[in-house]
Coordinates of C-alpha atoms and ligand atoms in Angstrom, one line a residue:
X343 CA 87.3 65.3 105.5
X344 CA 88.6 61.8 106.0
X345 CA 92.4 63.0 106.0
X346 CA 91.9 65.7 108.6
X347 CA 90.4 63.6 110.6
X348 CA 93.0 61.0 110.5
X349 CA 95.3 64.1 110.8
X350 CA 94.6 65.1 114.5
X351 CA 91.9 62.8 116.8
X352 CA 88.4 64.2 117.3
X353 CA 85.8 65.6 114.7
X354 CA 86.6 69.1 113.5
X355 CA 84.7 72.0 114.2
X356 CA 85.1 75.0 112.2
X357 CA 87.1 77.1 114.5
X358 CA 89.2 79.2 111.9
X359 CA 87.6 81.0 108.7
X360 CA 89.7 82.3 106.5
X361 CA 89.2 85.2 103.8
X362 CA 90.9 85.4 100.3
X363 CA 91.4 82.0 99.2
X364 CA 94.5 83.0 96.9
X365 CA 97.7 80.9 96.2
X366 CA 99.7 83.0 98.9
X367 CA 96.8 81.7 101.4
X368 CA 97.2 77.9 100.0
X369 CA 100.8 78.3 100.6
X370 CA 101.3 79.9 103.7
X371 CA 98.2 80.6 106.2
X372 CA 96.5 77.1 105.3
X373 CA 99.4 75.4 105.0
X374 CA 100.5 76.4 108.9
X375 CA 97.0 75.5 110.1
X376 CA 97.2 72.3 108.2
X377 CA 101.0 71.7 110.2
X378 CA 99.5 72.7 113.1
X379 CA 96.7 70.0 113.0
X380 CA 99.5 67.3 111.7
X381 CA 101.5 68.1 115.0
X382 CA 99.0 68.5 117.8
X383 CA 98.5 65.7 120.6
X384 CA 96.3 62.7 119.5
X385 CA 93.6 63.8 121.9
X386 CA 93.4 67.2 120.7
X387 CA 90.5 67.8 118.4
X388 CA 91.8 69.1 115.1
X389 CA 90.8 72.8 113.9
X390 CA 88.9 72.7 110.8
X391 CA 88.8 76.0 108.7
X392 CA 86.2 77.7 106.3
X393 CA 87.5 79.6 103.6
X394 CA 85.9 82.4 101.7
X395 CA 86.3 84.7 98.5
X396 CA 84.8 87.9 98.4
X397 CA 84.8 88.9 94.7
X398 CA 87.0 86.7 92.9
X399 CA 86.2 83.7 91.1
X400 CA 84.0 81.0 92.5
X401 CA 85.3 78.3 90.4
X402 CA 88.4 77.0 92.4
X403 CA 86.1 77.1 95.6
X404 CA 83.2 74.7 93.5
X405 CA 86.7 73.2 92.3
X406 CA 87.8 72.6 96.4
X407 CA 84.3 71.7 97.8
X408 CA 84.6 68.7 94.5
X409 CA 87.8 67.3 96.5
X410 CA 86.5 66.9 99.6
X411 CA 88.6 70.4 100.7
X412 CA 91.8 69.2 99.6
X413 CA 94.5 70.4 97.1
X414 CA 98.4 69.8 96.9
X415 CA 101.0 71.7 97.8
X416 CA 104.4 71.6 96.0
X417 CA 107.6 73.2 97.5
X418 CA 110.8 73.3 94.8
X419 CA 113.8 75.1 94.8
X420 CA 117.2 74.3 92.7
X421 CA 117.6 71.1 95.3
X422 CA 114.5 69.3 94.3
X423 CA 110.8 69.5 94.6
X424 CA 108.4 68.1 97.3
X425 CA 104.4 67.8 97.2
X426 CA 102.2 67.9 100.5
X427 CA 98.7 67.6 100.7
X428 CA 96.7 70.1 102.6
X429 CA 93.3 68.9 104.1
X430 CA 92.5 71.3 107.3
X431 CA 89.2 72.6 105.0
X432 CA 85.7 71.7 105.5
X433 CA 83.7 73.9 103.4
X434 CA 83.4 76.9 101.4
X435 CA 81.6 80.0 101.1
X436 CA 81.3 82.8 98.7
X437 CA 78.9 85.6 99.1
X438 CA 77.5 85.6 94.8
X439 CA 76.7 81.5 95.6
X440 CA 75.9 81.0 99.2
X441 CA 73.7 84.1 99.5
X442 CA 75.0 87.8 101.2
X443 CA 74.3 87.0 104.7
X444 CA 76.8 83.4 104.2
X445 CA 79.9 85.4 105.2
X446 CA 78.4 87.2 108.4
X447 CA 76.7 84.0 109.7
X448 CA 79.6 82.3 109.7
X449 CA 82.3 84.8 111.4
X450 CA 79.1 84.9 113.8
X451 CA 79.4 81.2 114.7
X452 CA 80.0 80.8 118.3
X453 CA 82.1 77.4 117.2
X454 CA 84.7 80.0 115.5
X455 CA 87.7 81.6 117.3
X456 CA 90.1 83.2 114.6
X457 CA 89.8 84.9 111.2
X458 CA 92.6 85.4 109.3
X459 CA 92.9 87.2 106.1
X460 CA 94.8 87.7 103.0
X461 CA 93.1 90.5 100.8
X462 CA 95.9 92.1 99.2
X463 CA 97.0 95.8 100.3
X464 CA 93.8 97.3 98.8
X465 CA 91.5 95.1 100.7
X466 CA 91.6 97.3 103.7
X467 CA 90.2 100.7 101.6
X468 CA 93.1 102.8 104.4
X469 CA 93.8 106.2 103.3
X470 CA 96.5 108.1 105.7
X471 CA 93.9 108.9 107.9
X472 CA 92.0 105.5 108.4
X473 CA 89.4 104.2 106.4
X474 CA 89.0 105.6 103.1
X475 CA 85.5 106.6 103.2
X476 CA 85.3 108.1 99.8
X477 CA 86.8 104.4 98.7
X478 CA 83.3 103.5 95.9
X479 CA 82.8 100.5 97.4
X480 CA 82.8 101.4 100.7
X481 CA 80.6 104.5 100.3
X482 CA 78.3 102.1 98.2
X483 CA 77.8 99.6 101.1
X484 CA 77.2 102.6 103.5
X485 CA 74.7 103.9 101.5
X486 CA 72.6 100.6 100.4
X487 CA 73.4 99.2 104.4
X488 CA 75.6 96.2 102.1
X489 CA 78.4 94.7 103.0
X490 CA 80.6 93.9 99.7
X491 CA 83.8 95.6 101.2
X492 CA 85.7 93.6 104.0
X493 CA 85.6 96.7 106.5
X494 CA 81.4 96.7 106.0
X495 CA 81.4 92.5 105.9
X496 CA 83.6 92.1 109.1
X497 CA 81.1 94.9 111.0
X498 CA 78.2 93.3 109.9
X499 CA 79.5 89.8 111.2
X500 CA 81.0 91.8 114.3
X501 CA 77.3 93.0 114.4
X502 CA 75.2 89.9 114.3
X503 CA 78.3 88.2 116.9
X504 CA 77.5 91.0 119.2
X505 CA 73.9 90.0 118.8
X506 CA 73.9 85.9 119.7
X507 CA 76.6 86.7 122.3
X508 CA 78.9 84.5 120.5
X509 CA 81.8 85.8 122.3
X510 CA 85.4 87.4 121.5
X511 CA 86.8 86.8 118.2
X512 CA 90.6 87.4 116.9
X513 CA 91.1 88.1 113.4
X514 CA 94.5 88.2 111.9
X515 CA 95.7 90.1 108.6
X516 CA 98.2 88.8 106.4
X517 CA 98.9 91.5 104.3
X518 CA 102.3 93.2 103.5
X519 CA 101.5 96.0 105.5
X520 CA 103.0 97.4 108.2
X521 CA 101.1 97.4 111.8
X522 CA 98.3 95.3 109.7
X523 CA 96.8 94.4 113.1
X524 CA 96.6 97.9 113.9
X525 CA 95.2 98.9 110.2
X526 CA 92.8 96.5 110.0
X527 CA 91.1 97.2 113.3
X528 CA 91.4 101.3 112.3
X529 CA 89.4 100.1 108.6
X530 CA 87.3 98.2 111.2
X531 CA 86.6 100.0 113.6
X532 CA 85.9 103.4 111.1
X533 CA 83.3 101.6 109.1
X534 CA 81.0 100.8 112.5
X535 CA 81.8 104.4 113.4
X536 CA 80.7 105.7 109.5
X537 CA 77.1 103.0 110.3
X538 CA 76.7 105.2 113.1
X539 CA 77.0 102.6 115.8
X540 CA 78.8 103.7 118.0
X541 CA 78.1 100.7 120.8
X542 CA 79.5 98.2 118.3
X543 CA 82.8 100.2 118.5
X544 CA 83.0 99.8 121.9
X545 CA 82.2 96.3 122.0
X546 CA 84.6 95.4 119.3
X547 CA 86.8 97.3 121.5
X548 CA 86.1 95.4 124.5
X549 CA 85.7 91.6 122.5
X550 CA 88.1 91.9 119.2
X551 CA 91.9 91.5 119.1
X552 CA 93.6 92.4 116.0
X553 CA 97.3 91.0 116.2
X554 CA 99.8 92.0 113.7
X555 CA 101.6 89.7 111.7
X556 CA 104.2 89.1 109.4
X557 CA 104.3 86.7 106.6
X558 CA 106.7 85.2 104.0
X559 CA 106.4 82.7 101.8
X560 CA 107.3 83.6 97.9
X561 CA 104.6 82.4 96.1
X562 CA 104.1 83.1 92.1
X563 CA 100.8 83.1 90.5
X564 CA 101.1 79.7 89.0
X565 CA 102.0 79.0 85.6
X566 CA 102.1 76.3 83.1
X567 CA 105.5 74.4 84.6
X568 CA 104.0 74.9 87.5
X569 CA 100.9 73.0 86.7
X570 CA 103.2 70.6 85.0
X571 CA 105.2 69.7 88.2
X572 CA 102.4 69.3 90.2
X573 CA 100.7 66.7 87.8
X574 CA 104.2 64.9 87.7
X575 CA 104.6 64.9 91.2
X576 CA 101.1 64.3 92.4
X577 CA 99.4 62.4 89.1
X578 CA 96.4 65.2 89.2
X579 CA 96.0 68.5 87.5
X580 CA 94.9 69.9 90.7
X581 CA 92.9 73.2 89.9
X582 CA 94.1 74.1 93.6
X583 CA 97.5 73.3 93.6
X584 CA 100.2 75.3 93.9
X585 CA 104.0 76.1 93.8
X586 CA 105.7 77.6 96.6
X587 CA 109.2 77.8 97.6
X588 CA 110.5 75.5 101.3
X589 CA 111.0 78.6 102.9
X590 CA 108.2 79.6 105.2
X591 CA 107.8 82.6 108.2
X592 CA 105.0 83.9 110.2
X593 CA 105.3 85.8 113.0
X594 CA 102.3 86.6 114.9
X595 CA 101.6 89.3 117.7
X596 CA 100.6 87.1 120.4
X597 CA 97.3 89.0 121.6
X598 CA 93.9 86.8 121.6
X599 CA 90.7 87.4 122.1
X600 CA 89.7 83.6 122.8
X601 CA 91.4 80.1 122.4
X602 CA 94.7 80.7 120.8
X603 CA 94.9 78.2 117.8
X604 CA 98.4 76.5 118.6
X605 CA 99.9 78.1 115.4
X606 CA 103.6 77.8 116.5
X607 CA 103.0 73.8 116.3
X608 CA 103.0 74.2 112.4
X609 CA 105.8 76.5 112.4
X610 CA 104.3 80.1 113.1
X611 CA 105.9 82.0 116.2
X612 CA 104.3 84.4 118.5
X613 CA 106.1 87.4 119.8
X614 CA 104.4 90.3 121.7
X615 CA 106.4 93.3 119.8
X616 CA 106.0 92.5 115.6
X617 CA 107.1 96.0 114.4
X618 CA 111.2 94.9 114.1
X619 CA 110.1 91.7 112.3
X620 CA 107.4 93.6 109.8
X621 CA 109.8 96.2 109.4
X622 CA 112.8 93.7 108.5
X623 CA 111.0 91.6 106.3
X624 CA 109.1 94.9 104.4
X625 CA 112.3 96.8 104.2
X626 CA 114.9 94.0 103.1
X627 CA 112.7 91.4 100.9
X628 CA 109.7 93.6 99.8
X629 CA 111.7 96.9 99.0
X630 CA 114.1 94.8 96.9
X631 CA 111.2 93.2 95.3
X632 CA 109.8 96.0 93.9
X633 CA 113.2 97.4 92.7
X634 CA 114.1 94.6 90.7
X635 CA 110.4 93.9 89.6
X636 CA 110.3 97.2 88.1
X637 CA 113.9 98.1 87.0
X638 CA 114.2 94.3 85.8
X639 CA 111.1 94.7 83.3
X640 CA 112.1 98.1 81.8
X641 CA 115.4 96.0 81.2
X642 CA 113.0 93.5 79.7
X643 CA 114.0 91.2 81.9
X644 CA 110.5 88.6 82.9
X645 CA 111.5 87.1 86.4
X646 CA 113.1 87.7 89.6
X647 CA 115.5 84.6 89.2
X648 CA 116.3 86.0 85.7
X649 CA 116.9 89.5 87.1
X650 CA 119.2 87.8 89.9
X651 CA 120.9 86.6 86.6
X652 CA 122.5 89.7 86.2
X653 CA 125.6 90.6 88.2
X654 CA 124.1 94.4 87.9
X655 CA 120.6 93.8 89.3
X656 CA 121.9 91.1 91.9
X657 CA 124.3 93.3 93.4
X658 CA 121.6 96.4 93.5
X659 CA 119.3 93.8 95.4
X660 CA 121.9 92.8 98.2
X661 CA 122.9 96.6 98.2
X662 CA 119.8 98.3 98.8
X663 CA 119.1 94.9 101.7
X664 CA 122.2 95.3 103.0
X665 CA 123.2 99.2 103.0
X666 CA 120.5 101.0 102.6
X667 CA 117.7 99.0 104.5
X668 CA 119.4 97.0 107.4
X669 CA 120.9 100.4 109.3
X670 CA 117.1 101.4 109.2
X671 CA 116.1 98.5 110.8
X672 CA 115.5 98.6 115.1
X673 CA 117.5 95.5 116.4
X674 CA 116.0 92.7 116.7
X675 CA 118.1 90.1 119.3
X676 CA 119.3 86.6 117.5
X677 CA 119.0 88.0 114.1
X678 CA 122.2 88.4 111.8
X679 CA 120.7 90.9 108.8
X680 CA 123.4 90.2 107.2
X681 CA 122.7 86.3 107.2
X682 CA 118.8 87.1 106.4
X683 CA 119.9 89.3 103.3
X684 CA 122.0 86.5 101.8
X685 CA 119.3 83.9 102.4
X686 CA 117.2 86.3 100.6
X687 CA 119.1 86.8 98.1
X688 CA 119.2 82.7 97.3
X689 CA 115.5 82.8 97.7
X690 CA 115.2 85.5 94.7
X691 CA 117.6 83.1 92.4
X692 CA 115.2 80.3 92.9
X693 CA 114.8 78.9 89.8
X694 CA 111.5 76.6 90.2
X695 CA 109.4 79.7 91.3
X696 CA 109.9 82.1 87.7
X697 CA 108.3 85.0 89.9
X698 CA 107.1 87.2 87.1
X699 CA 108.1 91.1 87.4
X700 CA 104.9 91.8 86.5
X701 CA 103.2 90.5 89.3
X702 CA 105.5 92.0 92.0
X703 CA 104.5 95.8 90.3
X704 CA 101.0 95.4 90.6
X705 CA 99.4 97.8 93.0
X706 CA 102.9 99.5 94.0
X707 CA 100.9 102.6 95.0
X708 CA 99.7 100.1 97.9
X709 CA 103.4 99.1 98.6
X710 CA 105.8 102.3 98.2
X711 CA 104.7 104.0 101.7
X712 CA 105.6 100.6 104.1
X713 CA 108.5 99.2 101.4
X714 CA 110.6 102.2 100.1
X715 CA 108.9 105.4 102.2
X716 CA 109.6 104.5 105.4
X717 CA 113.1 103.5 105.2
X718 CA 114.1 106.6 103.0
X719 CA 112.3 109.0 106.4
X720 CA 115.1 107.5 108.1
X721 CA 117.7 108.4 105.5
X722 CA 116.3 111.8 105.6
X723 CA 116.1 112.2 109.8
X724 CA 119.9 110.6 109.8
X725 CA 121.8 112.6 106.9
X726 CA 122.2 108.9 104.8
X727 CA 122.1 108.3 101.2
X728 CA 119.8 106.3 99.8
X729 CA 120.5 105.2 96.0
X730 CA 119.3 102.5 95.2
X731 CA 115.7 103.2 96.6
X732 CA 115.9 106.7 94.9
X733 CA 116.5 104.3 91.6
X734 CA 113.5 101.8 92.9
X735 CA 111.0 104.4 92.9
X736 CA 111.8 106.2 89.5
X737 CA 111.8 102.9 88.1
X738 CA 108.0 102.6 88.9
X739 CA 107.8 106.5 87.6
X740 CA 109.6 105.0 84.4
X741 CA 106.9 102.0 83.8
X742 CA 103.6 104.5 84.4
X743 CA 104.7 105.6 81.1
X744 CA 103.7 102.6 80.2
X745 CA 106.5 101.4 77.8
X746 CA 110.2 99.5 78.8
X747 CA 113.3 100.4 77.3
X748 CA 112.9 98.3 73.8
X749 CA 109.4 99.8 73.6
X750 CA 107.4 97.2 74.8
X751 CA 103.8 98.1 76.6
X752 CA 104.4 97.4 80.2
X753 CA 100.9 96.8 82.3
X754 CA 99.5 99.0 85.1
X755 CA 97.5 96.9 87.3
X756 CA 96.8 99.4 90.1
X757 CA 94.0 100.9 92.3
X758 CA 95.3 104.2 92.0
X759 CA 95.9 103.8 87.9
X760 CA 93.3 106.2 86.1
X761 CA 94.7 108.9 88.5
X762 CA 98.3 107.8 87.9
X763 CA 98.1 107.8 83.9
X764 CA 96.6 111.4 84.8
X765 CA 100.1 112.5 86.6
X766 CA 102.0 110.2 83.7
X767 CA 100.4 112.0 80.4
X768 CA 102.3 115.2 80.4
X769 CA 106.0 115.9 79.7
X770 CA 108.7 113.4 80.5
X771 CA 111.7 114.3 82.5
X772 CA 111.9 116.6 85.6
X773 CA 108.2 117.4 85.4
X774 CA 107.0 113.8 85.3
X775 CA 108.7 113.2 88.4
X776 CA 107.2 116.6 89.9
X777 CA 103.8 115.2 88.2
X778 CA 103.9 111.9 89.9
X779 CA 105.3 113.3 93.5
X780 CA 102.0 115.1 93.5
X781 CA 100.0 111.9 93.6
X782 CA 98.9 113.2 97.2
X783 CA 97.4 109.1 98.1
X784 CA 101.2 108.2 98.3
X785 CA 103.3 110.9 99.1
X786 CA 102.5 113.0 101.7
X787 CA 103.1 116.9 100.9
X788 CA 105.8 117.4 103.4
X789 CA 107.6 114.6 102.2
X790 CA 106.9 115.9 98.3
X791 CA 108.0 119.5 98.8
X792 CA 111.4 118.6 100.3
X793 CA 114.5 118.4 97.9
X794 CA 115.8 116.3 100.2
X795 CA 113.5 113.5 99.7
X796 CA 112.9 114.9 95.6
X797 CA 116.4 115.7 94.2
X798 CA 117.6 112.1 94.5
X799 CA 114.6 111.1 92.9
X800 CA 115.0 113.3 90.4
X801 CA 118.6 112.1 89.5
X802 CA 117.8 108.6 89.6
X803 CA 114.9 109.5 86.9
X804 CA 116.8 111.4 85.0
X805 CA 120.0 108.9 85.2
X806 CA 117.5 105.9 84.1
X807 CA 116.1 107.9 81.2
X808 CA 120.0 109.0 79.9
X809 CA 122.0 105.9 80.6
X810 CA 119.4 103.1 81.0
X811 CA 118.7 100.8 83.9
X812 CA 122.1 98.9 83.7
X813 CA 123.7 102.2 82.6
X814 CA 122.4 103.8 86.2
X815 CA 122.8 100.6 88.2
X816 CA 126.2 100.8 86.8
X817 CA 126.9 104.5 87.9
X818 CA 126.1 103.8 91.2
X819 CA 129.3 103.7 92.8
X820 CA 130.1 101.5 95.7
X821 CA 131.4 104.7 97.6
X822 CA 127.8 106.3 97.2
X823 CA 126.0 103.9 97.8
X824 CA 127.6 103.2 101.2
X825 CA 125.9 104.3 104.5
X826 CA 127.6 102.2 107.6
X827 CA 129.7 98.9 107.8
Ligands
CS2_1177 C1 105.9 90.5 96.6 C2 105.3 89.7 97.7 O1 104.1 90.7 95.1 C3 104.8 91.3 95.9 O2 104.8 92.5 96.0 O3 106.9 91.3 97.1 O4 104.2 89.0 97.4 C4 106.4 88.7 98.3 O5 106.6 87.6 97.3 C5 105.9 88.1 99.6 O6 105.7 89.1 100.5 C6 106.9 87.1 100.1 O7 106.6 86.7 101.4

């Protein structure tokens, strides 16, 4: 770990862990921490981090170990392209090579202060009511006393922490999901409640902070340009590296339950109220995300930059930011919406990332209650129209029929898919939408049964189907479409 010590004074101690070692963590959460080392005071020892995988591969974590914990970081947009090294890791650990009691040990440490995690929406097994309990894995682990699900691995750590009287312990989500904090200490809290410990729920009470936070940093699964720029910029085909745009934001709830790492010195801010920021950045960037990933590919249209190629989709993005999402917004002092949409909307243009369409409508059953949901609940409590999300979430009824408009197959990588293609195998028309609006895990009944919230929907489906994406894009007229300003 030459580099990080070099980087701040003082041998490093693993004080963070961090769970999901993905190309959103290498281009955000480490990448902070790394920034964070780079800026402290000389004297200040630096904060080394552990990172982990639960299920997926172990090969880029051998791959990491093999380069000392290092990989490259490359940062391009239309003005040029910039490669960083990130070196804040000291080791690795995955549960199918290190052994199942790795993961616990470690978030047992007494050296350790913060865990932060990015598993994806479906990492956290929530139903509406808390912890999914009927989730397989999670009923697996209760029943064989395992811990292969993150709520069962973070109680059994919690557990054994209890035990050696390690002290408090903060862990942090960064997930897309809004309150994570809150959700992942529900998940948490639910799954020592379900192991019938009820003293371990009141000591995570008393010794665990969960602060929200919200994250942004647009970062594509990367693909062979990709790969090419970093070996042109760096000289190494780094199996670690990865492509990410300048633009970086964390906002984190400041609540700790030990030593704060100083995360605002590598750019991360801490607030004590998160919900305006989450809500803002899942409302404006998120919602119009999943609009354009979906009604983009039934276009046949690959990438976001490629949909923001179209004078049709582009407008439909700053639309649904900038009428339809931004009045449902709670203010948030020293922020111009207006300003943040248009920044937005350059980010989406970018034409180094190539974010495919395909990756943005994975799991959308994860992402439709916190992206599109909430902000139509507004519409509905305030008599406003809402078009253009109407048109985002028939475009995702439009894909689970599984073709786009030339014909083409169009994937459905989702938790909830086998009960999906169940709604999606009947009739087309009117009745798929009724079909799909009964998918109870998404759309709660109330919410399903009222033709306020359902005969937009319906039209939007029906105007997709009869005129096409650009055709219904094209019929949404500006006066419709308008709800303030
Ligand atoms: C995207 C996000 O895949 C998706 O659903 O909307 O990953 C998005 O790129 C990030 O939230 C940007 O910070």
């Amino acid at each position: 770990m030459a580099g990080l010590i070099k980087s701040a004074g003082g041998r490093p101690r693993p004080r963070l862990l961090h769970i999901g070692f993905g190309g959103f963590a290498r281009a955000h959460t480490l990448a902070v921490i790394q920034a964070m080392n780079e800026n402290m005071p000389p004297q200040c020892p630096a904060w080394g981090v552990r990172v982990a995988r639960l299920h997926s591969s172990i090969r880029q974590l051998d791959a990491l170990e093999k380069a000392g914990g290092c990989y490259s970081l490359v940062e391009a947009d239309h003005r040029g392209a910039f490669a960083r090294r990130v070196e804040c890791i000291l080791d690795t650990i995955h549960p199918l090579r290190d052994g199942p009691d790795a993961l616990p040990e470690a978030i047992a440490d007494p050296r350790l202060s913060t865990v932060t995690l990015t598993v994806t929406e479906k990492g956290y097994a929530l139903s509406a009511e808390g912890l999914n309990l009927d989730a397989p894995e999670v009923q697996e682990d209760l029943n064989r006393s395992t811990w292969q699900s993150l709520p069962a691995l973070l109680v059994e750590g919690l557990a054994r922490r209890r035990e050696v009287n390690a002290g408090g312990l903060t862990l942090i989500s960064c997930d897309n999901l809004s309150e994570n904090g809150r959700l992942l200490s529900r998940s948490v809290r639910d799954f020592a409640r379900a192991r019938g410990d009820a003293s371990l729920v009141h000591w995570i009470t008393e010794n665990v902070a969960f602060p929200s936070s919200m994250v942004d940093r647009i970062t594509p699964a990367l693909d062979d340009a990709g790969r090419a720029l970093i070996v042109k910029l760096t000289g190494t085909d780094d199996p670690n590296g990865i492509v990410t745009e300048p633009y970086l934001q964390w906002v984190i709830e400041d609540s700790f339950a030990g030593p704060r790492p100083p995360l605002d010195l590598g750019g991360a801010q801490f607030v004590t109220d998160i919900r305006p920021f989450e809500a803002m950045k899942l409302r404006m960037l998120n919602a119009s995300h999943t609009m354009l990933a979906h009604l983009g590919s039934l276009a046949g249209l690959t990438t976001i930059d490629a949909c923001m190629a179209e004078p049709l989709l582009a407008r439909a993005a700053a639309r649904l930011m900038r009428i339809e999402a931004a009045p449902t917004l709670p203010p948030l002092p020293g922020i111009d919406l207006d300003a943040y949409a248009g920044a937005l909307l350059t980010r989406f243009a970018n034409p180094r990332l190539r974010h495919a369409c395909v990756q943005i409508a994975s799991d959308t059953s994860q992402k439709l209650p916190q992206r599109l949901l909430a902000p139509i609940s507004w519409h509905l409590d305030n008599g406003s129209v809402w078009p253009l999300m109407a048109l985002a979430i028939a475009g995702w009824m439009a894909w689970a029929r599984g073709q786009d408009e030339m014909g083409r197959t169009l994937p459905l990588n989702d938790p909830l898919a086998k009960r999906i293609r169940k709604a999606a195998s009947g009739p087309d028309g009117d009745a798929h939408v009724a079909a799909m609006l009964e998918i109870e895990e998404i759309f709660s009944s109330r919410m399903a049964k009222d033709p306020r919230f359902f005969d937009p929907i319906r039209s939007a489906y029906r105007s997709l189907r009869e005129r096409g994406v650009r055709g219904a894009l094209a019929d949404i007229s500006p006066v419709e479409g308008r709800n303030s300003t």
